[in-house]
Coordinates of C-alpha atoms in Angstrom, one line a residue:
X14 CA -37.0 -4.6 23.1
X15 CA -38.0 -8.3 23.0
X16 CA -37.2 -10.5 20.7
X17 CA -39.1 -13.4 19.4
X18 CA -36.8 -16.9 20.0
X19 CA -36.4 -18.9 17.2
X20 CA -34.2 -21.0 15.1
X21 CA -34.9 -18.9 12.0
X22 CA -32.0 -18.4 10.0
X23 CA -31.2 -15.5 7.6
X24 CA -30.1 -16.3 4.0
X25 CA -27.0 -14.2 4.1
X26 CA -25.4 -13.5 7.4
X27 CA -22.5 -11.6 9.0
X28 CA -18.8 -13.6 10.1
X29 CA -19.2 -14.5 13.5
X30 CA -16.1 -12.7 14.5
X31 CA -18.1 -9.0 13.3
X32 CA -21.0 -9.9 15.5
X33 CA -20.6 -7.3 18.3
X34 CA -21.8 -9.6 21.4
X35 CA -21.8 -6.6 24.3
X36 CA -25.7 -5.4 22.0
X37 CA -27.0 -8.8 22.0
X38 CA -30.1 -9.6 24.0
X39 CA -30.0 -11.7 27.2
X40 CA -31.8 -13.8 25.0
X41 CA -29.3 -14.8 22.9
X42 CA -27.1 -16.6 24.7
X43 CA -27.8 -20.2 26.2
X44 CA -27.2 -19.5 29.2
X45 CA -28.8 -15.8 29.8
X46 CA -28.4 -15.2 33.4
X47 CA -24.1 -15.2 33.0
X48 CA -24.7 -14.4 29.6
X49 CA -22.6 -16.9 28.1
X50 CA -22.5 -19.2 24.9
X51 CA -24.0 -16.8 22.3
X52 CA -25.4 -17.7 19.1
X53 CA -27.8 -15.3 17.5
X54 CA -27.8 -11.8 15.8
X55 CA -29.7 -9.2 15.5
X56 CA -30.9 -7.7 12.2
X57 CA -33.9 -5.7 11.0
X58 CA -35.5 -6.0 14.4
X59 CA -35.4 -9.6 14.0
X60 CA -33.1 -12.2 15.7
X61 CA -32.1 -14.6 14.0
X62 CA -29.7 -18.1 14.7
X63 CA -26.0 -17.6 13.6
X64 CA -24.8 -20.9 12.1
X65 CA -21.5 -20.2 12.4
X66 CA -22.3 -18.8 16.5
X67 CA -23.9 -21.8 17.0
X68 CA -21.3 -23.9 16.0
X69 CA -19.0 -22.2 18.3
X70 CA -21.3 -22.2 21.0
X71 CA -21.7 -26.4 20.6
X72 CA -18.2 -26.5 20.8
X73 CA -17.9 -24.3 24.3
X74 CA -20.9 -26.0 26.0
X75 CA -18.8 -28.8 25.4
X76 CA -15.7 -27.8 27.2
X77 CA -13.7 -27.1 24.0
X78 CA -11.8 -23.8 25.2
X79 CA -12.0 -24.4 29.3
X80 CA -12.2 -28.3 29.2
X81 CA -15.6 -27.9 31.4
X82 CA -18.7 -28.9 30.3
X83 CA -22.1 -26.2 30.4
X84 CA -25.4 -28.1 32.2
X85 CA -27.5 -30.4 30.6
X86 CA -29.7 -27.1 30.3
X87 CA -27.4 -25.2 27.9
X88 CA -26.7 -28.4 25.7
X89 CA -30.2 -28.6 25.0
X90 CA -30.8 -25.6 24.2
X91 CA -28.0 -25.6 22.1
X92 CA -28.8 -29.2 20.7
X93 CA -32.4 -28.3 19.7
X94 CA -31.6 -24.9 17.7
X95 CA -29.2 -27.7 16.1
X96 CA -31.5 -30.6 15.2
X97 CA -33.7 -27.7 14.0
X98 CA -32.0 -26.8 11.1
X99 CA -30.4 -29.6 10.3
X100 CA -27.1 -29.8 12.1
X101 CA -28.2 -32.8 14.4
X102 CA -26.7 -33.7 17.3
X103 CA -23.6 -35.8 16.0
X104 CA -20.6 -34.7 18.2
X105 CA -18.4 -34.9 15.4
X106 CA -19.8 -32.2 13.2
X107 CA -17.4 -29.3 13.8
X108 CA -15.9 -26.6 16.1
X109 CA -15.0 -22.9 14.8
X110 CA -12.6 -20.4 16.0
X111 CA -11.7 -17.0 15.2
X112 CA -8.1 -16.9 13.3
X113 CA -6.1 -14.5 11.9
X114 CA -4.0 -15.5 8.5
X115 CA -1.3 -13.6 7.4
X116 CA -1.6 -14.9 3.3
X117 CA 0.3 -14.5 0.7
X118 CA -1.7 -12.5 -1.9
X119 CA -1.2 -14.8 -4.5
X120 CA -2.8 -17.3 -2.6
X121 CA -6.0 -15.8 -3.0
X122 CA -5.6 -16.1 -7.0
X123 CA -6.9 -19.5 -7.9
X124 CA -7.0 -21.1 -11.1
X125 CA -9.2 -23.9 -11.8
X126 CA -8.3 -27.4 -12.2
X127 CA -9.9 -28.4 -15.0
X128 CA -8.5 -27.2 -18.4
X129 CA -11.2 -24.4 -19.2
X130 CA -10.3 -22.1 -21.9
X131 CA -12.0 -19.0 -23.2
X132 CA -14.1 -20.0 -25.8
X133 CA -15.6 -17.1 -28.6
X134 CA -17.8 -18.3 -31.4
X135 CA -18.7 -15.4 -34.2
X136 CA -22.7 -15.7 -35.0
X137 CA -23.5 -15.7 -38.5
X138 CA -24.6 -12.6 -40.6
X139 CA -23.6 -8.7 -41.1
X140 CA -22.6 -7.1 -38.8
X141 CA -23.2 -10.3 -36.1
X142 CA -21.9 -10.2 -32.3
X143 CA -19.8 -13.0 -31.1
X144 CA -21.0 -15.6 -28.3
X145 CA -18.4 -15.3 -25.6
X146 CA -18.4 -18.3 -22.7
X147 CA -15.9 -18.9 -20.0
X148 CA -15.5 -20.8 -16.6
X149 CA -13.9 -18.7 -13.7
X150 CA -14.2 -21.8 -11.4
X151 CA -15.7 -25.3 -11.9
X152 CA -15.7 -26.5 -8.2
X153 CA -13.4 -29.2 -8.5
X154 CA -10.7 -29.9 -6.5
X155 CA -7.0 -28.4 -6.6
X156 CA -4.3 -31.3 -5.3
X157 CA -1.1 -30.1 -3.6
X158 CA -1.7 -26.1 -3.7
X159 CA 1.4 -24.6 -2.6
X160 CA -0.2 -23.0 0.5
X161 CA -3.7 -24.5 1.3
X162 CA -2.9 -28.3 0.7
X163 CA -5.8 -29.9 -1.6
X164 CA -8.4 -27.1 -1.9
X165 CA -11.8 -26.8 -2.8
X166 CA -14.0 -23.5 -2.6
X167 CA -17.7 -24.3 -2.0
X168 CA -19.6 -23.1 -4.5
X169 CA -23.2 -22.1 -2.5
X170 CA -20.7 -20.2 -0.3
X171 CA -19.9 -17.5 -2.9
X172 CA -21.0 -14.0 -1.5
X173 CA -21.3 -10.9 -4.4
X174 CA -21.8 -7.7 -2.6
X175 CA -21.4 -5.8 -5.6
X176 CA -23.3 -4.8 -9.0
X177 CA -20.6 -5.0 -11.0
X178 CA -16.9 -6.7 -10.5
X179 CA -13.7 -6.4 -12.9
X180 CA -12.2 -9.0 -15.4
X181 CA -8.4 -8.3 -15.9
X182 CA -5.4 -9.5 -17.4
X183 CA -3.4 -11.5 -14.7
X184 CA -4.6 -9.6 -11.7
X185 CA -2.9 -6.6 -12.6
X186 CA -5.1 -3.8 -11.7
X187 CA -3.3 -1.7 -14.3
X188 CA -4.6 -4.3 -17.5
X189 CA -8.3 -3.5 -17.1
X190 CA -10.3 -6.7 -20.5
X191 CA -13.5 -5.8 -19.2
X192 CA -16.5 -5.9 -16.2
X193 CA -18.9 -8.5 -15.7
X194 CA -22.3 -8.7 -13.1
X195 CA -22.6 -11.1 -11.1
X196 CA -21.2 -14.5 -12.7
X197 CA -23.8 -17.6 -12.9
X198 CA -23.5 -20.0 -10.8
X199 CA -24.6 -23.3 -12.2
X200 CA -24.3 -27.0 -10.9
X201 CA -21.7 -28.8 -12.6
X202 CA -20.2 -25.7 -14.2
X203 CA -19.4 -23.6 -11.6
X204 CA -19.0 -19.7 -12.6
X205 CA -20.2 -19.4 -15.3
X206 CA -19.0 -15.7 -17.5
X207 CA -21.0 -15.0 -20.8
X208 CA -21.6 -11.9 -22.9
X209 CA -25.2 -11.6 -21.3
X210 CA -23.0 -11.1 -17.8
X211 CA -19.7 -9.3 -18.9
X212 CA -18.9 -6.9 -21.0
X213 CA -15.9 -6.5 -22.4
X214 CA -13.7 -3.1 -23.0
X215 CA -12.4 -2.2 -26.8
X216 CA -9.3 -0.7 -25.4
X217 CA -5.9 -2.5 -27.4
X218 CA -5.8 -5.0 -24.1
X219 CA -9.2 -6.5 -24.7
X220 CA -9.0 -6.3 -28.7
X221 CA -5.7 -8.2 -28.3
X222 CA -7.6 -10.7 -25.7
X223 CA -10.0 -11.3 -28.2
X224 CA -8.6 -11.2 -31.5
X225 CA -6.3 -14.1 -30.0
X226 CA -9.0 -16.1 -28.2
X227 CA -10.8 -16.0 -32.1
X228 CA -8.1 -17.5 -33.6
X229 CA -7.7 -20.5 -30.5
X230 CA -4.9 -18.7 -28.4
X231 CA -5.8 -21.0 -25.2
X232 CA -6.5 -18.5 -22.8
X233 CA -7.9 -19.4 -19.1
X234 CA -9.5 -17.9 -16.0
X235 CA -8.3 -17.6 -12.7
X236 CA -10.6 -16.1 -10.5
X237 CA -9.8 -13.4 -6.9
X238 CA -11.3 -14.0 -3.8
X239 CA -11.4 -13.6 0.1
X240 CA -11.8 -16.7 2.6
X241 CA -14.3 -15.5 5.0
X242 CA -15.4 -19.1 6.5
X243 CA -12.5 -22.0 5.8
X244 CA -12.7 -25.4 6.6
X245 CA -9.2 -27.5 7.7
X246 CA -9.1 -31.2 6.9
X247 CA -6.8 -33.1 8.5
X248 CA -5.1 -35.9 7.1
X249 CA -6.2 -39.0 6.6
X250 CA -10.0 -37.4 7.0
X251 CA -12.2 -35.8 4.3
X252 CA -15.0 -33.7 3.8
X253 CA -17.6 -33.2 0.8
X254 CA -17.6 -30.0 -1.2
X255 CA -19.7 -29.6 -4.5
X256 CA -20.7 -33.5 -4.8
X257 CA -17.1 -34.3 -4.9
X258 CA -14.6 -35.6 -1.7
X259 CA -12.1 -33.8 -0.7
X260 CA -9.2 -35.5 1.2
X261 CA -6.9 -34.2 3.5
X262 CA -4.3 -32.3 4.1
X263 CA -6.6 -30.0 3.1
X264 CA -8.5 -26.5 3.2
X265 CA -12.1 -25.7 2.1
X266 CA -13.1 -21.8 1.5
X267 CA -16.7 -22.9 2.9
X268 CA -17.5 -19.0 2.7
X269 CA -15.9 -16.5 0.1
X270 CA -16.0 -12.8 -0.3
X271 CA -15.5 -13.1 -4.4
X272 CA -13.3 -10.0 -5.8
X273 CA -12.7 -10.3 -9.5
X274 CA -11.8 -12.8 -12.3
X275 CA -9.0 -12.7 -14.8
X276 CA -7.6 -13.9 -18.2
X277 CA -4.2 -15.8 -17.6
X278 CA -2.0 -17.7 -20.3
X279 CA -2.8 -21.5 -20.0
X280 CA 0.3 -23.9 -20.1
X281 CA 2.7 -22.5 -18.1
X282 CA 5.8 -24.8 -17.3
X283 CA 5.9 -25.6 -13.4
X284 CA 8.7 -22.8 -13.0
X285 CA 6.2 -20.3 -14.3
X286 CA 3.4 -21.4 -12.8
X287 CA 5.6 -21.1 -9.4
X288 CA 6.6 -17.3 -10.3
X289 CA 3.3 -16.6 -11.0
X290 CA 0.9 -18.1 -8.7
X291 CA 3.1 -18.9 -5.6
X292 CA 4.6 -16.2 -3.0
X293 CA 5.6 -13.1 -4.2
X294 CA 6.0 -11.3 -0.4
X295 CA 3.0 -9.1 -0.6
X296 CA 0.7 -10.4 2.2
X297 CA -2.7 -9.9 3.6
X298 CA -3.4 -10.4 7.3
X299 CA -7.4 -11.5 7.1
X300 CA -9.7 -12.4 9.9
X301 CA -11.4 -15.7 8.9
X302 CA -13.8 -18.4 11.4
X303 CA -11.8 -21.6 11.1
X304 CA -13.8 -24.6 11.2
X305 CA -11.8 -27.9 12.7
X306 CA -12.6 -31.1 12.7
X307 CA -14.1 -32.3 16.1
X308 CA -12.0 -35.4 16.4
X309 CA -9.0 -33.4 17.0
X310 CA -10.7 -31.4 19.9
X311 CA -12.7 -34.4 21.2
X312 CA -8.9 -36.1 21.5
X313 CA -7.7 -32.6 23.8
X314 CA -10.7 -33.0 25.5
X315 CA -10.4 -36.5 26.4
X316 CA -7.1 -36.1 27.4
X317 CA -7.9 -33.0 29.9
X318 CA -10.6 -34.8 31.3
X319 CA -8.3 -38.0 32.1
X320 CA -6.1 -35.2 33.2
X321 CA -8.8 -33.5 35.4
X322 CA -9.7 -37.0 36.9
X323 CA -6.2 -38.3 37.9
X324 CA -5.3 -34.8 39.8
X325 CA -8.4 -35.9 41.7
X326 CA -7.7 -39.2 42.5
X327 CA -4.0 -38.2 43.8
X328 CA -5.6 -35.1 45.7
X329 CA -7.4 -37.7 47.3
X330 CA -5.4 -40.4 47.8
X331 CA -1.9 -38.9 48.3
X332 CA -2.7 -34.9 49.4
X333 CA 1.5 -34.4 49.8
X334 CA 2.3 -35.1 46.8
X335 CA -0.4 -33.6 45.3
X336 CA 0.6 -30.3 46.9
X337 CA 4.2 -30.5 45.7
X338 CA 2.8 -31.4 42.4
X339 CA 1.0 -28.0 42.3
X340 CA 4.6 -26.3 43.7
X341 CA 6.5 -28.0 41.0
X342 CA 3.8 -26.7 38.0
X343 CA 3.5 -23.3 39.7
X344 CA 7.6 -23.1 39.3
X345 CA 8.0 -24.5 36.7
X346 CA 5.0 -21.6 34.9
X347 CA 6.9 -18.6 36.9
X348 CA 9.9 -20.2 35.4
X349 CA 8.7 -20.2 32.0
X350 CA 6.8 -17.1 32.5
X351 CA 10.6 -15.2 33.7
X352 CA 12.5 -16.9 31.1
X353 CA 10.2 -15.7 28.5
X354 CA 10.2 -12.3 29.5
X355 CA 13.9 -12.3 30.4
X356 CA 14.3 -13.5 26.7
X357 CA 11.9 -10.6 25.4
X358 CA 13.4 -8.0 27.0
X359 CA 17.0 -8.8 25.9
X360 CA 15.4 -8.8 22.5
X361 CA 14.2 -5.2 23.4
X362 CA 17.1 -4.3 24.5
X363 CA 19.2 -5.4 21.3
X364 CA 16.4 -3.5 19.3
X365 CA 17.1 -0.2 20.8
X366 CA 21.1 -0.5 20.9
X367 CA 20.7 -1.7 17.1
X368 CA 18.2 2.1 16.8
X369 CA 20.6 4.3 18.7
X370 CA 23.3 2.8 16.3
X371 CA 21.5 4.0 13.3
X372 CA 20.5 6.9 14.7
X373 CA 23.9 8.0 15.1
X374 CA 24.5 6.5 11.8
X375 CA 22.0 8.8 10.4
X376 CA 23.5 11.8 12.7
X377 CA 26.5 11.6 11.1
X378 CA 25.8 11.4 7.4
X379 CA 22.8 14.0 8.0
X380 CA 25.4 16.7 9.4
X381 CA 27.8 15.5 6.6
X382 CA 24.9 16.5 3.8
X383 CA 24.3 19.4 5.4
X384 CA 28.1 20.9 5.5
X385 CA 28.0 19.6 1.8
X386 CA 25.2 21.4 0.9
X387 CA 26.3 24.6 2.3
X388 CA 29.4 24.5 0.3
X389 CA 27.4 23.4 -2.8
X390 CA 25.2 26.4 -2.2
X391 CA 28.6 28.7 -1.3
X392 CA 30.1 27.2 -4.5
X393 CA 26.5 28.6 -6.2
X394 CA 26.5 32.1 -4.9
X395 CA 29.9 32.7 -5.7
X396 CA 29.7 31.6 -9.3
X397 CA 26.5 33.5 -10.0
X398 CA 27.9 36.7 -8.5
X399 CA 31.0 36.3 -10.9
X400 CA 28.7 35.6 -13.6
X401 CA 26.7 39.0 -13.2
X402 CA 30.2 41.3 -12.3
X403 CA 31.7 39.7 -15.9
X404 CA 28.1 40.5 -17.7
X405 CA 28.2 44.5 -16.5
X406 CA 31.6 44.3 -17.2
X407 CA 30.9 42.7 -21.1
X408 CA 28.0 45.6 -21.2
X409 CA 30.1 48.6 -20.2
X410 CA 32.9 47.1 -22.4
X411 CA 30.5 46.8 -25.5
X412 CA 28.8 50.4 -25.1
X413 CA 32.5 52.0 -24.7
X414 CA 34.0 51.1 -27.2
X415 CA 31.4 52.1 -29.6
X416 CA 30.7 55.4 -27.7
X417 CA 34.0 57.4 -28.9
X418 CA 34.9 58.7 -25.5
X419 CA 38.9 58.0 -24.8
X420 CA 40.0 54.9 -23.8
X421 CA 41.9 56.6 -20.2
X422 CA 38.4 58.1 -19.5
X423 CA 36.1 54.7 -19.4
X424 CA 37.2 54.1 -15.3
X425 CA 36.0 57.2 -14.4
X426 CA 32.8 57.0 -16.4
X427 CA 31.8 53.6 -15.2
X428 CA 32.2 54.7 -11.5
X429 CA 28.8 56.6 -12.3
X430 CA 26.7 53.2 -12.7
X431 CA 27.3 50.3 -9.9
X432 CA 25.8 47.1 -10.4
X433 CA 25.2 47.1 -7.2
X434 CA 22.3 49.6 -7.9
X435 CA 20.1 47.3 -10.0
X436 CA 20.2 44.3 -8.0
X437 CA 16.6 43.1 -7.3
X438 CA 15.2 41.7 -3.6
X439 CA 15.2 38.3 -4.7
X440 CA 19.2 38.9 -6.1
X441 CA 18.4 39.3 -9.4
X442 CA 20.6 41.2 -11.8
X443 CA 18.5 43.4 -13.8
X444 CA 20.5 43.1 -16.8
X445 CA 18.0 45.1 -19.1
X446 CA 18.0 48.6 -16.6
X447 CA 21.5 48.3 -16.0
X448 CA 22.0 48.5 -20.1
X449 CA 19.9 51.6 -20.3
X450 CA 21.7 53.1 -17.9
X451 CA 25.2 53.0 -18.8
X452 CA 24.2 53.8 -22.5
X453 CA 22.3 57.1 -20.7
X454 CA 25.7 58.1 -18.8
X455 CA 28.1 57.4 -21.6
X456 CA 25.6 59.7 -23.8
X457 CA 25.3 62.5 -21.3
X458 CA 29.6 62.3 -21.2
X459 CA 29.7 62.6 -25.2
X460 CA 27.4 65.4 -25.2
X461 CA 29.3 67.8 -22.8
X462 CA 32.9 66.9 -24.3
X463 CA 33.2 68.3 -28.2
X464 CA 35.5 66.9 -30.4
X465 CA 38.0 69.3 -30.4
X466 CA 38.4 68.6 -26.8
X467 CA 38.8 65.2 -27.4
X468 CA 41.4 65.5 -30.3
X469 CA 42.9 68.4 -27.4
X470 CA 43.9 65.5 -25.2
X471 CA 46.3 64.2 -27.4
X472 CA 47.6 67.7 -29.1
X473 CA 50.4 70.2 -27.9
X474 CA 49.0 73.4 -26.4
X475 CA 50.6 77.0 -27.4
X476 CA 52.5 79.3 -24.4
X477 CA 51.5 83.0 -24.0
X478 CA 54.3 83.8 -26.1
X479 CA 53.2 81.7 -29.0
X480 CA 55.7 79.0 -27.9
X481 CA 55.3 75.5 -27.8
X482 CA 54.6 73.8 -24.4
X483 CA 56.0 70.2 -23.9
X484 CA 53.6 69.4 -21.2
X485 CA 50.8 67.0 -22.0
X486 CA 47.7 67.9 -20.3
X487 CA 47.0 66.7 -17.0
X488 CA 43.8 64.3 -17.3
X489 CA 42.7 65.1 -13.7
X490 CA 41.8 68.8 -14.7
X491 CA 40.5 67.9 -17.8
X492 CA 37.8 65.8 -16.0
X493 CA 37.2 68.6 -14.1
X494 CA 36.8 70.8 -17.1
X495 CA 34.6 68.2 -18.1
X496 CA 32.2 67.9 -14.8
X497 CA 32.2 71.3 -15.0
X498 CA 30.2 71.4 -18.5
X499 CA 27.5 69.4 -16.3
X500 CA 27.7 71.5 -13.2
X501 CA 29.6 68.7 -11.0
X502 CA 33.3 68.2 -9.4
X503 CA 35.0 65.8 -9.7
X504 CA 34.3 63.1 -6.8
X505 CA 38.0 62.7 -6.1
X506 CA 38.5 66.0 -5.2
X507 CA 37.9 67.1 -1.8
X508 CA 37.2 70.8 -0.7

């Protein structure tokens, strides 16, 4: 598909870094045949000029990352999609590199400058709502921040890529004061929050927000958001971001991914502030195109190309000692190059001996849990099994003594019910069965054994002769007398 060539530009485009180059047309690159210096995109069928590509591709034509220049062919082509919308041809503009950031999240919070508190005013009448007005970020200038040196976030490069965003207590996700749309953004004000663009919640967080904010409680906003496009001003140069001049050491947030906007406590002490808004460890490793001032790369440039042109004229002049020039920086790279890896490796190798000690570390205490927790469970069984033998015992105790059958009979009744018998699958002790049954056996006992021959036991018996016999009966027989009654033998007589 062909694409029209122009230096149209879109009014909301893509990071540079998430254009995927490998789809792009010949066409949009400056040099089309090798494909190099790209600096367009591709959307809705339509090309269009990436600022941010183009910038990058200005700064390659002119030897920025290999220190050689692309033809006179490339720079113009390069030059004139420049002067076309406005970036001219002044060398000085600015160069942009992909960069990863690992930030503290706290960084990302900013609060604004200028003292601008949450201001409620009550309309008159029954029943009246209340006019609600606050400033998430004016677009001044904060000096000395803790990580980004002066800063400044440019206000026309706010990006809202949602309908509706949060407004919380603090940042903390957990202390919800209400939503908002998307916030005005007005010269001179900045964002801009009003009850015509956030709502806020009546849960006792937001009731307390603004029950306090009614009665002055000088309350302030400090506002989320994501660096997409920064800006790094060195020092001694500066830069202008919403009509004002910023100086360096400094960072600009030229394009920002906004996330949310919250109520903070204004007049912290400095230690507060420094608890609050500084490092807390949690960290965010974000992708950003870093913009650097040219004069910095103009000055390795120089230098390389001074370089480049007294190589030459020893080549030329002396071609010995330009050939043990090369031997000594090829040496001295291997050299570097074995040290380096010499140096990782031992770091390697303290890595793994420092894992296979805590592996053996973990060996060790995992088999020590292990034996302890097979005693534990021992310990466990045991107690539960003496638990159930002493409850059968308690039940055949109870339902004996109240059943009237002698006290030298009860060990041969109980031998008729085991616990063993009522023991579930999962080792359960059916307690309730196990009742029912020893009250069944020590009623079918009773009802075979009449009370004469239980007073019998313990009486005198009469001799043929009507004499008296001295012999008390033997209790073995009389359990067989008994089993008799029920059609059994006794089970400790053998045959």
């Amino acid at each position: 598909m062909a694409y029209a060539h122009t230096s149209k530009v879109a009014k909301k485009e893509p990071s540079w870094g998430s254009v995927d180059k490998t789809k792009l047309p010949d066409s949009a690159f400056a040099d089309s045949k090798n494909r190099k210096y790209p600096h367009h995109w591709i959307s809705g069928g339509v090309m269009y000029l990436h600022r941010g590509g183009l910038a990058a591709a200005r700064s390659a034509a002119g030897g920025a990352r290999s220190g050689k220049k692309a033809s006179t062919k490339v720079s113009s082509h390069i030059n004139k999609h420049a002067k076309d919308i406005g970036m001219g041809e002044d060398k000085k503009k600015q160069q942009i590199d992909m960069e990863t950031l690992n930030v503290g999240i706290n960084a990302l919070h900013i609060m604004d400058p200028e003292i601008h508190e949450c201001l409620f005013k009550k309309e008159e009448g029954e029943g009246a709502s209340y006019n609600f007005s606050m400033i998430g970020y004016s677009g001044g200038i904060i000096k000395n921040h803790w990580y980004w040196g002066n800063l400044a976030i440019d206000l026309a490069g706010f990006l809202f890529n949602k309908p509706k965003y949060p407004i919380l207590r603090d940042h903390d996700t957990n202390r919800e004061i209400g939503f908002s749309k998307k916030p005005a953004v007005e010269a001179g004000k900045g964002l801009v929050f009003t009850n015509k663009n956030a709502t806020l919640l009546e849960n006792e967080e937001a009731v307390k927000f603004v029950e306090n904010a009614f009665k002055g409680f000088p309350y302030q906003a400090s506002i989320y958001g994501k660096p997409l496009v920064i800006e790094k001003i060195a020092e001694g140069q500066s830069v202008k971001v919403n009509g004002l001049t910023l100086k360096g050491p400094g960072t600009v947030w030229r394009k920002t991914e906004y996330m949310e906007c919250s109520i903070c406590v204004f007049g912290y002490d400095d230690k507060t502030i420094a608890q609050v808004f500084s490092d807390n460890g949690q960290h965010l490793d974000m992708e950003v195109e870093s913009i650097r001032t040219v004069e910095e790369q103009e000055l390795t440039n120089d230098k390389m190309e001074v370089f480049g042109m007294d190589l030459e004229k020893l080549k030329e002049e002396s071609p010995e000692e330009y050939e043990a020039l090369m031997a000594e920086a090829k040496e001295a790279a291997a050299k570097e190059l074995e040290d380096a890896f010499t140096s990782k490796l031992a770091g390697k190798d303290g890595e793994i001996s420092s894992l296979a000690a805590e592996k053996e570390t973990l060996t060790v205490t995992l088999q020590t849990t292990e034996a302890r927790v097979l005693a534990l469970e021992k310990k466990d069984v045991l107690r539960e099994e003496e638990a159930m033998n002493f409850k059968a015992a308690s039940i055949w105790k109870s339902e004996l003594a109240n059943s009237g059958l002698p006290e030298w009979l009860h060990a041969k009744v109980q031998k008729h019910v085991q616990r063993a018998s009522f023991m579930g699958e999962d080792g359960g002790f059916n307690v309730e069965a196990f009742t029912e049954a020893v009250k069944a056996e020590i009623k079918d006992w009773g009802s075979h054994i009449s009370q004469e021959d239980v007073q019998g036991f313990s009486l005198l018996g009469r001799s043929a002769e009507g004499g008296s016999s001295h012999e008390k009966l033997d209790s073995d027989a009389m359990v067989d007398r008994m089993l008799g009654y029920v059609g059994q033998s006794h089970p400790d007589t053998t045959h």
